[in-house]
Every structure is written in structure tokens, then in C-alpha cells.
Short mmCIF file of C-alpha atoms in Angstrom, two decimals:
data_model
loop_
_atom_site.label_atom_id
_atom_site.label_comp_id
_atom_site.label_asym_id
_atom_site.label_seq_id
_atom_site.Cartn_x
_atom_site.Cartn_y
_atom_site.Cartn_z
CA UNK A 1 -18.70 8.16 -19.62
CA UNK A 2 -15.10 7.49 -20.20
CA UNK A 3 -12.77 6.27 -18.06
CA UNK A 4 -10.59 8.77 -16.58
CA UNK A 5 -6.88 8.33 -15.43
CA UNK A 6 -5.56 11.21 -13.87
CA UNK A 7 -7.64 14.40 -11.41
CA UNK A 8 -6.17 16.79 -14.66
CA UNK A 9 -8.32 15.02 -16.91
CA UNK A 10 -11.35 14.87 -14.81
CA UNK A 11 -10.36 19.07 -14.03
CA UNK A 12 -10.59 19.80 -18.02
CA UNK A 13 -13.98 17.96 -18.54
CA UNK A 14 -15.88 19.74 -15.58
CA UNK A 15 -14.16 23.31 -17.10
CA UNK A 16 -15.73 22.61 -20.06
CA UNK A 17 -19.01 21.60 -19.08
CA UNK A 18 -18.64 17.53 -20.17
CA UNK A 19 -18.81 15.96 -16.67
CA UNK A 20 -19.94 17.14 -13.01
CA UNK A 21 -18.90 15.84 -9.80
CA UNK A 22 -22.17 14.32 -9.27
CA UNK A 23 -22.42 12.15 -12.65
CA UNK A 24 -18.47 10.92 -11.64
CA UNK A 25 -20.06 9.55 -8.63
CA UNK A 26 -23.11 8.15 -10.12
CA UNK A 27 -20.45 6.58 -12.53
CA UNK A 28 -18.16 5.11 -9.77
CA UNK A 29 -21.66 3.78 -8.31
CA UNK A 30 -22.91 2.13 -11.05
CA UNK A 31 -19.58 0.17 -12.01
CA UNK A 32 -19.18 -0.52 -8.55
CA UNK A 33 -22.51 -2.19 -8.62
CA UNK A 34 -22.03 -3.64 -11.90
CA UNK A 35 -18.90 -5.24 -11.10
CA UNK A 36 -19.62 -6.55 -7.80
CA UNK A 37 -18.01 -9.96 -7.86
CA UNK A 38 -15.01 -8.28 -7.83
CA UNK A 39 -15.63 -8.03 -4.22
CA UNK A 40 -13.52 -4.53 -3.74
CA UNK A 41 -15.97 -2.56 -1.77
CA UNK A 42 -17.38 -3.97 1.58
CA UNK A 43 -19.51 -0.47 1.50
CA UNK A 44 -20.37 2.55 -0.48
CA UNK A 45 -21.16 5.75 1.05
CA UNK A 46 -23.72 6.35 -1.72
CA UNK A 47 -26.21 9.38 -0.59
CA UNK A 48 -23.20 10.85 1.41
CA UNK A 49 -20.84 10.33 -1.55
CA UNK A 50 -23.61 12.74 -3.73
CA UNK A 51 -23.88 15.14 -1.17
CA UNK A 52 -20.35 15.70 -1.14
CA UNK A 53 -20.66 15.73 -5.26
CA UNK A 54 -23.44 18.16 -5.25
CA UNK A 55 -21.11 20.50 -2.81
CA UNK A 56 -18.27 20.31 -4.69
CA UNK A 57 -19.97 20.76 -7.72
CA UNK A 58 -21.56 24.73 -6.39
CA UNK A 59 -17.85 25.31 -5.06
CA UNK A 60 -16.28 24.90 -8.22
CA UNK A 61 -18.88 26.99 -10.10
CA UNK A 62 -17.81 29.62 -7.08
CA UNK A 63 -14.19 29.08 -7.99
CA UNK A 64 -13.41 28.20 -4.46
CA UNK A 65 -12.92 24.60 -4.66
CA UNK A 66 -9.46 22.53 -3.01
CA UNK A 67 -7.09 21.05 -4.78
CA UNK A 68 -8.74 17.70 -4.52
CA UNK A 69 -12.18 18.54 -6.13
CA UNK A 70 -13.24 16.06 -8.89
CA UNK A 71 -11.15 13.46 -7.11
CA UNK A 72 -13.37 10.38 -6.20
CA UNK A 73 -11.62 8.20 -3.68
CA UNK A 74 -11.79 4.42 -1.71
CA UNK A 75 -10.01 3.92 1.79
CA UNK A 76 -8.96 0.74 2.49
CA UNK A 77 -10.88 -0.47 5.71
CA UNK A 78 -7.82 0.34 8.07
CA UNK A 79 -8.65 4.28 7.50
CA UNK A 80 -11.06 5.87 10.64
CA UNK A 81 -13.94 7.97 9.44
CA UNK A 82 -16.36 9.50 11.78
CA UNK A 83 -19.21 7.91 12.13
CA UNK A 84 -18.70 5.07 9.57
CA UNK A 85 -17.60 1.11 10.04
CA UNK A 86 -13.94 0.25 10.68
CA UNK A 87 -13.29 -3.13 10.56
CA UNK A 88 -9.99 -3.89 9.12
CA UNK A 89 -11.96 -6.69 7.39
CA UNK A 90 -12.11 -8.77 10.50
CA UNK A 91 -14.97 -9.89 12.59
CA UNK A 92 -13.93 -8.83 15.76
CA UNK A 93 -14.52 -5.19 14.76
CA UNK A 94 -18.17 -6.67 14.25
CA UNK A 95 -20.75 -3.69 14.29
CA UNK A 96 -17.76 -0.89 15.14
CA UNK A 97 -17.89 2.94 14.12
CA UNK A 98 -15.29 5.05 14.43
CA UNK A 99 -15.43 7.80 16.55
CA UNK A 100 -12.82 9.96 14.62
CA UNK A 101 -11.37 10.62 11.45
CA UNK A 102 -7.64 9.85 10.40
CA UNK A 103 -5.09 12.81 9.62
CA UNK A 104 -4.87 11.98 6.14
CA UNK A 105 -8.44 11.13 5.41
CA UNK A 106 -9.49 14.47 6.93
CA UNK A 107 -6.85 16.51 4.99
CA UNK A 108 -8.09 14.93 1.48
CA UNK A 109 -11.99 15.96 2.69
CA UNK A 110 -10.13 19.46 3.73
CA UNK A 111 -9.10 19.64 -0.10
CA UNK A 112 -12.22 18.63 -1.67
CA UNK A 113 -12.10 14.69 -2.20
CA UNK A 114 -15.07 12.55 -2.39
CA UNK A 115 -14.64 9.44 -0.16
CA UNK A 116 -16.86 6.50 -2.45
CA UNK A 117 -16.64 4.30 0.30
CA UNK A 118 -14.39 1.18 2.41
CA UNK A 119 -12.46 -1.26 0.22
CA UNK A 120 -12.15 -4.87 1.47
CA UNK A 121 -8.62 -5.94 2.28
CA UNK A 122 -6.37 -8.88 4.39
CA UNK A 123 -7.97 -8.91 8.00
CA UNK A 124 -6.02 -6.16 9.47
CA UNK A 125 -3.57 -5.78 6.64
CA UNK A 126 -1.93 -9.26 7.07
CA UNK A 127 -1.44 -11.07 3.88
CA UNK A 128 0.23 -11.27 0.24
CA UNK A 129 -2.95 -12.05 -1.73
CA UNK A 130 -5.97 -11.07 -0.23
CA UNK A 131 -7.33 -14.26 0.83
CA UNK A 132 -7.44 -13.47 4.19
CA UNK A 133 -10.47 -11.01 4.41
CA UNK A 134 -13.56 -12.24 6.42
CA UNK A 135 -15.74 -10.88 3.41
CA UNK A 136 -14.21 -13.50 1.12
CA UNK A 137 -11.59 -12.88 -1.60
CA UNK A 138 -11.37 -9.86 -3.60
CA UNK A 139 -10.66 -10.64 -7.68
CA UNK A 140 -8.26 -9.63 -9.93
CA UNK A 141 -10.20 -7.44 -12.35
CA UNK A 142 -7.58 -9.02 -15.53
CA UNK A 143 -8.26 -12.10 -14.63
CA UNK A 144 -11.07 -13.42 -11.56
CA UNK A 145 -9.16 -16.48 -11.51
CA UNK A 146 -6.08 -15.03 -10.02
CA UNK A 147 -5.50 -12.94 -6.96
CA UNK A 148 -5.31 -9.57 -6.85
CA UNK A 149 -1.88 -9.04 -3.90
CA UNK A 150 -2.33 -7.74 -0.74
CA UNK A 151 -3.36 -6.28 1.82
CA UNK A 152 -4.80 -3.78 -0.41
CA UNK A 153 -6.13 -5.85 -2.87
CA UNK A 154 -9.34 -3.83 -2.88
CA UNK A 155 -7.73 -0.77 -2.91
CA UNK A 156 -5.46 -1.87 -6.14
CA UNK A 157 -8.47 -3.43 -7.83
CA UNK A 158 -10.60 -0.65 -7.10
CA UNK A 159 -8.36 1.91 -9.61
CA UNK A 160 -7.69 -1.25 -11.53
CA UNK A 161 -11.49 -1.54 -12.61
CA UNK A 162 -12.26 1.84 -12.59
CA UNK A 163 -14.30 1.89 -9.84
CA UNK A 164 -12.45 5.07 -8.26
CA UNK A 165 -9.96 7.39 -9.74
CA UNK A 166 -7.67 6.45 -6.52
CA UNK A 167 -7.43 4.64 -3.26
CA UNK A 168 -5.89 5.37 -0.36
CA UNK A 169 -4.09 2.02 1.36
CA UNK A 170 -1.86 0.87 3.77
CA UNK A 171 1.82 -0.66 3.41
CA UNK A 172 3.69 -2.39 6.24
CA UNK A 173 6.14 -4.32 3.84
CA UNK A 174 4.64 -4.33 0.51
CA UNK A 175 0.94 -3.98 0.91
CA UNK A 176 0.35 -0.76 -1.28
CA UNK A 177 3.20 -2.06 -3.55
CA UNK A 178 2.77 -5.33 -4.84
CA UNK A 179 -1.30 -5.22 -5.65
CA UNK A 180 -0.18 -2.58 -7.63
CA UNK A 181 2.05 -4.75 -9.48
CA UNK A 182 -0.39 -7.45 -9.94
CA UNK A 183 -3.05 -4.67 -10.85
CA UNK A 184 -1.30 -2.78 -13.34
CA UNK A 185 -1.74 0.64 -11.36
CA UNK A 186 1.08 2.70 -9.72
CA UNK A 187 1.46 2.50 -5.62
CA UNK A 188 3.41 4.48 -3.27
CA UNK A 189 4.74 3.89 0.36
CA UNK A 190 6.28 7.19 1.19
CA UNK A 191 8.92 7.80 3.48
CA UNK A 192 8.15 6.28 7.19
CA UNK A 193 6.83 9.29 8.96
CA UNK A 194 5.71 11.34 5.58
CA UNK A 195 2.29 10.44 6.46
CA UNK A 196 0.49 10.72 9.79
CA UNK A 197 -0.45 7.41 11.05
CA UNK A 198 -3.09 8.80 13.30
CA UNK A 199 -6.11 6.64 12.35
CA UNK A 200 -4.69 4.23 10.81
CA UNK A 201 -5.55 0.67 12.58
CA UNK A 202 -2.49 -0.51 13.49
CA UNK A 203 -0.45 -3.81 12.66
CA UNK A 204 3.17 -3.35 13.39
CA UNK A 205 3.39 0.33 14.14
CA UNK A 206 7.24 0.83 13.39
CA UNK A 207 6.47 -0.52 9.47
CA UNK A 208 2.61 0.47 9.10
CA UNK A 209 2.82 3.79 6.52
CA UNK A 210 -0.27 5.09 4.76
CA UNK A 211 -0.08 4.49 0.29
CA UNK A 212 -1.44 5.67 -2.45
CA UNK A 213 -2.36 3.99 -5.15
CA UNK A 214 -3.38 5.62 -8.36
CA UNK A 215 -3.43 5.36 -12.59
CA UNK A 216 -1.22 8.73 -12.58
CA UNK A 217 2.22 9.84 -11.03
CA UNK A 218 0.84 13.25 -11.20
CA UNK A 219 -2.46 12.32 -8.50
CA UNK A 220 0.19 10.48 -6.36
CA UNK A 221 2.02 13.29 -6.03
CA UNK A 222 -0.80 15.77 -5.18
CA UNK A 223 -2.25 13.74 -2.94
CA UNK A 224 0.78 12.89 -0.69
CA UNK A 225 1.17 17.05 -0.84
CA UNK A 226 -2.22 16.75 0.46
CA UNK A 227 -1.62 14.34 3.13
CA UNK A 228 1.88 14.42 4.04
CA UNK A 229 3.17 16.88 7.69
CA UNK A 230 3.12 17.02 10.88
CA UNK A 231 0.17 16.12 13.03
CA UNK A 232 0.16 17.29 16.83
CA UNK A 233 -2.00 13.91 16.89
CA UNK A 234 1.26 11.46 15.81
CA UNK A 235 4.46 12.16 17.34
CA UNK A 236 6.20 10.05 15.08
CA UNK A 237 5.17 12.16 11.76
CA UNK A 238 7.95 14.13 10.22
CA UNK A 239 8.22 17.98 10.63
CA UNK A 240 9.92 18.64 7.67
CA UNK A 241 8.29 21.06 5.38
CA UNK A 242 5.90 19.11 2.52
CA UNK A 243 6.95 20.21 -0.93
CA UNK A 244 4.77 21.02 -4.03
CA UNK A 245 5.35 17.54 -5.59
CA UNK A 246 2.80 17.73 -8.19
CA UNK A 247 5.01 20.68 -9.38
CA UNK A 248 8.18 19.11 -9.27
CA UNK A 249 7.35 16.11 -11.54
CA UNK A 250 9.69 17.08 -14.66
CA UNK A 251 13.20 16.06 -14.94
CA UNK A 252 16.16 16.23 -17.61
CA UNK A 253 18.39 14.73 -15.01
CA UNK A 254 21.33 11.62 -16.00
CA UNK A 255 20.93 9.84 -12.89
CA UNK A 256 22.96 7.07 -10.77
CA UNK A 257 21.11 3.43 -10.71
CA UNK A 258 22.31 0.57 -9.39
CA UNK A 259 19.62 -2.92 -9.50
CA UNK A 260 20.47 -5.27 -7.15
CA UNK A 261 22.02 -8.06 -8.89
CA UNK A 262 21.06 -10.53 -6.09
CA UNK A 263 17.04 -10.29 -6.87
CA UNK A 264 17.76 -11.26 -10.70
CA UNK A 265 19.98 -14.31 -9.77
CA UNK A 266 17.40 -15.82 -7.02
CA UNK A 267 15.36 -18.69 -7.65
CA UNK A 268 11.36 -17.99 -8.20
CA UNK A 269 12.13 -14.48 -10.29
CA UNK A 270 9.95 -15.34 -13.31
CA UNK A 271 11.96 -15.13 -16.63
CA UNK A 272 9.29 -12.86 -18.25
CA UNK A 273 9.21 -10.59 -14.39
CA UNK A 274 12.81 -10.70 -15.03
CA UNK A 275 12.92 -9.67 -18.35
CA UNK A 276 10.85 -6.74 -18.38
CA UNK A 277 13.13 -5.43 -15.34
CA UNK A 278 16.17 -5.81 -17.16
CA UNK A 279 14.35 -4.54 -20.54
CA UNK A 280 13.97 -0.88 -18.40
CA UNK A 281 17.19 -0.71 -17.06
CA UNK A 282 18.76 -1.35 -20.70
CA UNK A 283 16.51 1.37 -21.64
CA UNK A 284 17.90 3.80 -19.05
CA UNK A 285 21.38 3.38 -20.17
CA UNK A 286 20.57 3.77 -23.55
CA UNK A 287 19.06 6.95 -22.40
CA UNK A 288 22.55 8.19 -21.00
CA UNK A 289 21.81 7.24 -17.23
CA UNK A 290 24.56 5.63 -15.44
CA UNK A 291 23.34 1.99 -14.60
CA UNK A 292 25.08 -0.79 -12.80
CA UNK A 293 25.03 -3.77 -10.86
CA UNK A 294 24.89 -4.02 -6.98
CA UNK A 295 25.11 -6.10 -4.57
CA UNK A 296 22.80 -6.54 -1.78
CA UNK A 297 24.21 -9.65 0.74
CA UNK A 298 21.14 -9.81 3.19
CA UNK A 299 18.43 -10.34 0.70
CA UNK A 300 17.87 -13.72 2.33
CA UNK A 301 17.14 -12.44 5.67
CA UNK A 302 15.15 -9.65 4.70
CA UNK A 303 11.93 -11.89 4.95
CA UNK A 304 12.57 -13.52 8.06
CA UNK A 305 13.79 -10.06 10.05
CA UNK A 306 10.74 -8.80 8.84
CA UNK A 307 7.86 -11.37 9.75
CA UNK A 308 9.69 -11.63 13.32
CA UNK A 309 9.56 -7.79 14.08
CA UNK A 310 6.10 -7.38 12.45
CA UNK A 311 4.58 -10.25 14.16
CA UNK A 312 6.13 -9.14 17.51
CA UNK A 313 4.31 -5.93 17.26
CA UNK A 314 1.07 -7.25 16.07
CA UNK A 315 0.85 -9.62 19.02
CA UNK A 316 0.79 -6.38 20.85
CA UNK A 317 -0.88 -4.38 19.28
CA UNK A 318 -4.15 -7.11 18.86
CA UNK A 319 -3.96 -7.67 22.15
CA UNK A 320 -6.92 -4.81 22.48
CA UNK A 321 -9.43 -6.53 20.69
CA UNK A 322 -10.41 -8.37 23.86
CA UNK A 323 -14.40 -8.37 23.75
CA UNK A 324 -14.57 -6.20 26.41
CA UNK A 325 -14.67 -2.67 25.35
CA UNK A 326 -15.95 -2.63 21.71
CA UNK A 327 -16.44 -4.85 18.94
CA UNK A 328 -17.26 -8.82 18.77
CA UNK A 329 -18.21 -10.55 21.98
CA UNK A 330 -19.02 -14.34 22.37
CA UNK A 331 -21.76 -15.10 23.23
CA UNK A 332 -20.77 -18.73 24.41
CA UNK A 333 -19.01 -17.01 27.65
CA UNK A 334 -18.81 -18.44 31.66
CA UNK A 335 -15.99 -16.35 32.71
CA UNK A 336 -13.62 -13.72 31.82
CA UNK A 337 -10.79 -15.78 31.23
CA UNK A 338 -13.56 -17.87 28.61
CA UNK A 339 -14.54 -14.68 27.17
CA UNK A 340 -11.18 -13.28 25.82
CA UNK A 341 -10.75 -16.86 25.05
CA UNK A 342 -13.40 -17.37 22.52
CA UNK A 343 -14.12 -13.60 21.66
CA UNK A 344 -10.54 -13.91 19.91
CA UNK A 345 -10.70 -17.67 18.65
CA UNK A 346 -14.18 -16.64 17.17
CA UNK A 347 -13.87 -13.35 16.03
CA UNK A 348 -9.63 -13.34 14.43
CA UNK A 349 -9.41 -15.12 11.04
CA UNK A 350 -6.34 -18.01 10.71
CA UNK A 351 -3.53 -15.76 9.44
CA UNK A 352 -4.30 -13.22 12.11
CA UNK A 353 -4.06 -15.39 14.95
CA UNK A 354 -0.91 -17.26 13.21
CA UNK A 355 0.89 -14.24 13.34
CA UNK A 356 -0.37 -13.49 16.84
CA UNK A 357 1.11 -17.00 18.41
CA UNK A 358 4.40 -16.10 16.16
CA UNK A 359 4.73 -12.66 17.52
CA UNK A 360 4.10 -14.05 21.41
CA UNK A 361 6.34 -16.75 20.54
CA UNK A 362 9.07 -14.89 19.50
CA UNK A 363 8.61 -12.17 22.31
CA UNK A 364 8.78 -14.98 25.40
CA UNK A 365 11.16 -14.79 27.45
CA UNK A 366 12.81 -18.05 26.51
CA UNK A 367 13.46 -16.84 22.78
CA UNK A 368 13.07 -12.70 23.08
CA UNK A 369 17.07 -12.63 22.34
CA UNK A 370 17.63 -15.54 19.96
CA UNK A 371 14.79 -14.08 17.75
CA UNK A 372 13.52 -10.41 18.63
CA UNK A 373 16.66 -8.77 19.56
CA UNK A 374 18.50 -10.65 17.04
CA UNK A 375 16.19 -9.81 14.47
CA UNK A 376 16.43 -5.97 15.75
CA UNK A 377 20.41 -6.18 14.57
CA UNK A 378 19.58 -7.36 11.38
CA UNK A 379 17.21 -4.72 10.83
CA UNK A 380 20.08 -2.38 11.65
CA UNK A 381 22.39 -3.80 9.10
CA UNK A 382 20.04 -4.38 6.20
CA UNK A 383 18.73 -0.62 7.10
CA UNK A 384 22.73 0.80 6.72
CA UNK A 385 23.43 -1.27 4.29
CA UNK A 386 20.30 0.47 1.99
CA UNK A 387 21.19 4.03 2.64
CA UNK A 388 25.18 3.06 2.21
CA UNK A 389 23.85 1.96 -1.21
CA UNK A 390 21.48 5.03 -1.41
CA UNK A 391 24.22 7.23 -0.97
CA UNK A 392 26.29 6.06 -4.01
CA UNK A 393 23.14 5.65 -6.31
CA UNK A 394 20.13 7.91 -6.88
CA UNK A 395 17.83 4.84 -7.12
CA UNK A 396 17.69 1.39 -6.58
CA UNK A 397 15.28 -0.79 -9.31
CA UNK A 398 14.30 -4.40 -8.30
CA UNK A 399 10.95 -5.86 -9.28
CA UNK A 400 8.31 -5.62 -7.32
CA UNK A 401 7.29 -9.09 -7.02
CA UNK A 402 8.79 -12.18 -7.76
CA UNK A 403 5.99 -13.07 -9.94
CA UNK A 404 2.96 -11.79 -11.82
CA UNK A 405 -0.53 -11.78 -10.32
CA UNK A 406 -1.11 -16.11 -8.73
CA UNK A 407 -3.79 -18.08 -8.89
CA UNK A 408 -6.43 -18.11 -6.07
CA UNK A 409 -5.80 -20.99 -3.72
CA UNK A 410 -2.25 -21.32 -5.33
CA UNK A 411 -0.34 -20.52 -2.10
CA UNK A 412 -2.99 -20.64 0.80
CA UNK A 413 -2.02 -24.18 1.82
CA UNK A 414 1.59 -23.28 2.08
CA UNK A 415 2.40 -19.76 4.38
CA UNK A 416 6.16 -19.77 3.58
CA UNK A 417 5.47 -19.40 -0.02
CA UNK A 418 2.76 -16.88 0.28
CA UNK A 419 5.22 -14.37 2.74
CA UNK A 420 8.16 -14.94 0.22
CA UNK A 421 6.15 -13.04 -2.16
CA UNK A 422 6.99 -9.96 -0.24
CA UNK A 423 10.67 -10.64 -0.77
CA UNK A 424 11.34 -7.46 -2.88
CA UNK A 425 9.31 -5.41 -1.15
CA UNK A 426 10.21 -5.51 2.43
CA UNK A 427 13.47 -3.95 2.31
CA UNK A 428 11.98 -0.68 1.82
CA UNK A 429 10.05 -1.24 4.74
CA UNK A 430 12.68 -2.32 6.70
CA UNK A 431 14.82 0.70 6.01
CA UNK A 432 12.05 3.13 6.43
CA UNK A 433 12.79 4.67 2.60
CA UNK A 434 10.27 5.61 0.34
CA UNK A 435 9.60 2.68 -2.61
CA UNK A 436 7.13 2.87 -5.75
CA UNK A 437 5.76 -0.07 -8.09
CA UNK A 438 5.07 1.41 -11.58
CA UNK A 439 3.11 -1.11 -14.51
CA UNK A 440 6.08 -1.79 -17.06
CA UNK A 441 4.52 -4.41 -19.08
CA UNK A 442 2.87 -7.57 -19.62
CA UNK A 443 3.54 -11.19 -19.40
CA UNK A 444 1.83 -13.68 -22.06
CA UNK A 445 -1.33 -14.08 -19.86
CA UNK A 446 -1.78 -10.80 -20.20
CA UNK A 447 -0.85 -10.10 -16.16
CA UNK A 448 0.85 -6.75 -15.01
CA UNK A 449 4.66 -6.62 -14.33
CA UNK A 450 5.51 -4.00 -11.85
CA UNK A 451 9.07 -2.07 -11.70
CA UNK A 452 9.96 -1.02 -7.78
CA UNK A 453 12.12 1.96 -7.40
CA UNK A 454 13.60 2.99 -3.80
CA UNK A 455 15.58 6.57 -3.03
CA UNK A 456 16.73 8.14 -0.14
CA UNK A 457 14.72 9.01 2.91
CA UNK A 458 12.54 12.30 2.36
CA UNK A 459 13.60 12.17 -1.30
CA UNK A 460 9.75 11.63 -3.03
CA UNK A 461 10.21 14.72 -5.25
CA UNK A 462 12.80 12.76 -6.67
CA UNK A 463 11.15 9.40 -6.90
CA UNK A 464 7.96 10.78 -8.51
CA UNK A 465 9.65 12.67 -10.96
CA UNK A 466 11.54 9.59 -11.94
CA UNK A 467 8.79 7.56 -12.14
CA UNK A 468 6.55 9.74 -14.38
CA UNK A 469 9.89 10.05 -16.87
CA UNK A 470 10.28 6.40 -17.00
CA UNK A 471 6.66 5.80 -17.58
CA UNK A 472 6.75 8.56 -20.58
CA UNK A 473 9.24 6.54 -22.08
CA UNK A 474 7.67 3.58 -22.27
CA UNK A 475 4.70 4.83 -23.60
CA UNK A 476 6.57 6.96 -26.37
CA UNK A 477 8.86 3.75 -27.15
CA UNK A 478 5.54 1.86 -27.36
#
């Protein structure tokens, strides 16, 4: 069978008789099996996953199939489904089912899509390179040697290696993003709020927002149509009315574009990252677009604002894997105090409790204003500072990582280095404005370089249509 890249594709084959729902599945199965060591998928739903084909199959013979049908889809393991494990890749969530479904995972199944199965991923979403999981590393599919980002390494591998047409992911400040870089695939982290985040595990609920990450503009567009809206079950999802965006991708529009002159001048851009940035934004103003350089004076605070806040709120938010109500328990136990003690010490990975003692740390009483509140302000500024900016351009273009894809065990011996890889990716998060990486080229190994574009708040129409234009121009110039 050939490998398929967009939903349209996969829509003209089963019209014309070439390919059914069920031998997609069977297809996604057997490369999932065959490609194993790539360690993407800690489960496969198999005989539910065929079901699902089978009844997708009779509903678009009846011509009553969703708009998802044909669409075979991983969820990282931060995403509740009923009745299967939810583990966030961590041990504590030992032997867990979820007792509930996630907004956005039931509105794809509402539409049609086939959920493959649970892709591995940093223990609850906390790392750069997905080296954290306690189901061992997940590969890069270019090279096995090198990492594949993270947290949702699986997720980016998985459409990487075609072992789904897309995954569905989470991004708290680069997460969705920048294993799409290093995968050569195209990842979105909407607008904070597009999404429901009702059922989503939660890490630091004021950044966590629910990606996509797909080989097509055009499937990341119909399925954040799919999942974006309100949700009576998420106060904090928008109300504004969800637009067509897979109809809206076309556009003959000159647009505004500052790149922030600060991320090409730091130290640790690679030249070849760097040039194939630059190469794209030359290319838009031969095209007629209005491009120019901006400048963007908190870039070296971005980091630490962010891994204050984010650890703040994880310390919190953990603090419910306890041993008592679900999950891991010790069994080497004598009292209560003893069993959250060694339930937590046993069952959370290194980089999870790291970022636990962090968050407490910086939410003590001694240092809650030198660090949290300050760190609050800074949010603040760096947040006005991005729409100011947002205002007087259409777009923003930075890379989306500093480098191409590492190698494993590069940066696990050194934490500093391994969060300063999210460096052009958390200001997104930090402003709450929707960002997408996009695969501009390759560096001499062969490795993905990925092109980040950020727009205004609630502006995705925009963003996808810009993408898919500069993504048709690079293939016609190639």
C-alpha cells in the first residue's frame, strides 16, 4: 500500500475502490509492528481499531460517514479514553483506566476517526527529547541514533514513520512543535482555549493546549474544525464560533512579517537551522511580502519565566498522584506519611520529581515573590510585548528549534541545556497565541529543519493558510 499524506488522498482511493478503511488499519498495524524499535506506541487498540474500520467502511458505502472517516489516528498518552490505559508514560498511573473520554478525542470519534492506539511520550509531558518516558526512549525514525523532541516524540514519530496518518499531542511550551521539527512533519498548538482541555492530564494547566500533528496543512485544519469550541465540561475553552478552516486554506494575500532578529544573533542557532530560516524569509520578499527585522528584548528570560510558572503548577497539580486513590502504591509502606513517601519516590521518574521540588521550591513562602510573582510580571511583559508586535506584523517567523534533531544521551547529563532547546518555542506559550512548525529543509545529515510561525490570538485561519502557501512554494521552487 502506499503511503498516504493527507485524509483527501486516502478520501479518493476508498471512492474509487483502491483502499478500505479496514486494509488502512491492517496497514498502520503491520508497520507499527514492523517498526517496533521505534518505540512510538506503548499500545494498539488492534480488534477495536477494525471494528471501528469495518463501521466506517458500511457508513461510507451508505454515504453517511463524518468528516473524519478514513482518518487513522494516535493520542499521545495524556488523552482519556473510556475504558483504556492513561498513563502519561509514568508508573504511578500503573494499571489505570480512564473512566471518560476527552472533548476532543470524543469529537474526532463523533466525526468518524479511527483511534490506532496510545503513543509513548515524556512522563507527563515533561521533557525536550523524549528521554524521560518510563517505557524507554522513543527513536527518531531518520535516524535511531538521535532523538526524536518532546514530549510528543511518539506522536511526531508516529506520522513521521507512517505509522498513522496523524496524531493528536499535547503542547505546554513546545511539545507538539519542536518533534515536529526534528520529525519533518507539521505541528500545531492552537490558540490557548481553541481546544477543550477536558481530558487532557494535566501539567501546568495555564500552558497545557491540545496539538496536532500531521503530514498535511489541510488535515490540521479539519481536525482543529473538528475539535476546536466550547465544552460545558472546560470553562476555560473559548466560545467563539469555530470556522471552516479546511475551507479557508487559499490565500493571494502580500502580508506583514517581521523575524525576530534576536533568535538569529544568539549563540547555539545552528548555521545550517539558521540558514534555511533566513533562505524562506528571502523567499517571501522576493514573493512581494513585506519582511523585516524585529526586535524581541526578553528572549533571554523567556526560558526561565517559563520553567518557574510551569513547574509551580505541576507541583500542584502532581500532588494527586498520592497512592491513595488510584494508580501505583508501594508496597514497602508502615504509615501514611511512608506511603505518599515512597508511592511518589517509586512510582515519578527523575525529571518529574525535579520539576516537582522546583515548582515547591519556588512556591515557598520564603521565595513565592522573588520567583513566582516575579516570574508572573515577566509573563505579562513578554505576553504585551508579542501581541504589540502582532499588531504591526501579520506573522512572526523564528525557527523552531535551535538545532536539528540531537543525539540520544547528548543532553541528559546536563538539564539546562536540554530546557534551552525550548527557547523558540515558549514564547508562544507564554503569550497564549497560536504557533506552527512546518519541515523547510534539510541539514547535511539529512535531519529536518522546522520554520515556526506565530499570529494573533484566534487568528488560525490565517496561520494555516499561510503555512500551506509557504509550503507550496517550496515544493514548486524545488
Amino acid at each position: 500500500m502506499r503511503q498516504y499524506n493527507s485524509l483527501r488522498d486516502i478520501r479518493t482511493d476508498i471512492a474509487g475502490g483502491q483502499v478500505s478503511c479496514r486494509q488502512l488499519v491492517e496497514h498502520y498495524l503491520r508497520n507499527i509492528k514492523e517498526k517496533a524499535e521505534l518505540n512510538a506506541f506503548l499500545e494498539t487498540f488492534e480488534e477495536e481499531a477494525l471494528a471501528q474500520a469495518d463501521a466506517v467502511d458500511k457508513k461510507l458505502a451508505d454515504g453517511t460517514a463524518g468528516k473524519l472517516a478514513g482518518m487513522v489516528i494516535g493520542i499521545k498518552d495524556v488523552l482519556a479514553y473510556e475504558g483504556h490505559s492513561l498513563q502519561a508514560s509514568s508508573q504511578i498511573l500503573n494499571g489505570f483506566k480512564s473512566l471518560y473520554t476527552a472533548s476532543a478525542v470524543q469529537r474526532m470519534l463523533a466525526e468518524d476517526a479511527i483511534i490506532i492506539g496510545r503513543q509513548n511520550c515524556d512522563e507527563f509531558a515533561m521533557g525536550a527529547s523524549n528521554e524521560n518516558s518510563s517505557f524507554g526512549n522513543v527513536l527518531n525514525a531518520d535516524d535511531p541514533a538521535r532523538v526524536p523532541g518532546g514530549s510528543s516524540g511518539g506522536s511526531a514519530v508516529a506520522v513521521q514513520a507512517d505509522l498513522c496518518l496523524a496524531s493528536i499531542g499535547s503542547d505546554t511550551g513546545g511539545s507538539v512543535r519542536q518533534p515536529a521539527s526534528f520529525c519533518g512533519v507539521i505541528g500545531l498548538k492552537p490558540t490557548y482555549s481553541r481546544i477543550s482541555r477536558y481530558g487532557l492530564i494535566a501539567y501546568a494547566s495555564s500552558f497545557d493546549q491540545i496539538g496536532l500533528i500531521t503530514k498535511s496543512v489541510e488535515d490540521a485544519a479539519l481536525l482543529l474544525e473538528v475539535m476546536a469550541g466550547q465544552d460545558g465540561m472546560d470553562s476555560t475553552a473559548s466560545q467563539r464560533e469555530v470556522p471552516a478552516y479546511s475551507q479557508l486554506l487559499q490565500t493571494d494575500k502580500k502580508y506583514k512579517i517581521g523575524y525576530i532578529r534576536d533568535c538569529f544573533e544568539r549563540e547555539g542557532l545552528e548555521t545550517e537551522v539558521k540558514d534555511a530560516i533566513l533562505g524562506v524569509k528571502d523567499m517571501l520578499r522576493d514573493a512581494g511580502h513585506e519582511v523585516e527585522a524585529v526586535d524581541f528584548p526578553y528572549l533571554d528570560f523567556m526560558v526561565p519565566t517559563y520553567y518557574i510558572l510551569t513547574t509551580a503548577e505541576a507541583s500542584s497539580n502532581l500532588g494527586r498522584y498520592d497512592g491513595v486513590k488510584y494508580g501505583y502504591r508501594s508496597d514497602n509502606v508502615t504509615d501514611l506519611t511512608s506511603l505518599y513517601k515512597k508511592t511518589r519516590a517509586e512510582g515519578f521518574g527523575q525529571e518529574v520529581q525535579r520539576r516537582i521540588m522546583l515548582g515547591t521550591f519556588v512556591l515557598s513562602a520564603d521565595y513565592y515573590d522573588a520567583y513566582y510573582t516575579k516570574a508572573q510580571k515577566v509573563r505579562r511583559l513578554i505576553k504585551e510585548k508579542t501581541d504589540e508586535l502582532l499588531q504591526q506584523y501579520d506573522f512572526l517567523i523564528l525557527p523552531t528549534a535551535p538545532t536539528t534533531a540531537f543525539k540520544i544521551g547528548e543532553n541528559t547529563a546536563n538539564p539546562l541545556a536540554m530546557y534551552l532547546a525550548d527557547i523558540f518555542t515558549v514564547q508562544a506559550s507564554l503569550a497564549g497565541v497560536p504557533a506552527i512548525s512546518i519541515p523547510v529543509g534539510r541539514d547535511a545529515n539529512g535531519l529536518s529543519i522546522g520554520l515556526q510561525l506565530m499570529t494573533r490570538s484566534f487568528e488560525e485561519p490565517q496561520l494555516l493558510a499561510f503555512s500551506n502557501y509557504i509550503l507550496d512554494k517550496i515544493t514548486v521552487e524545488a
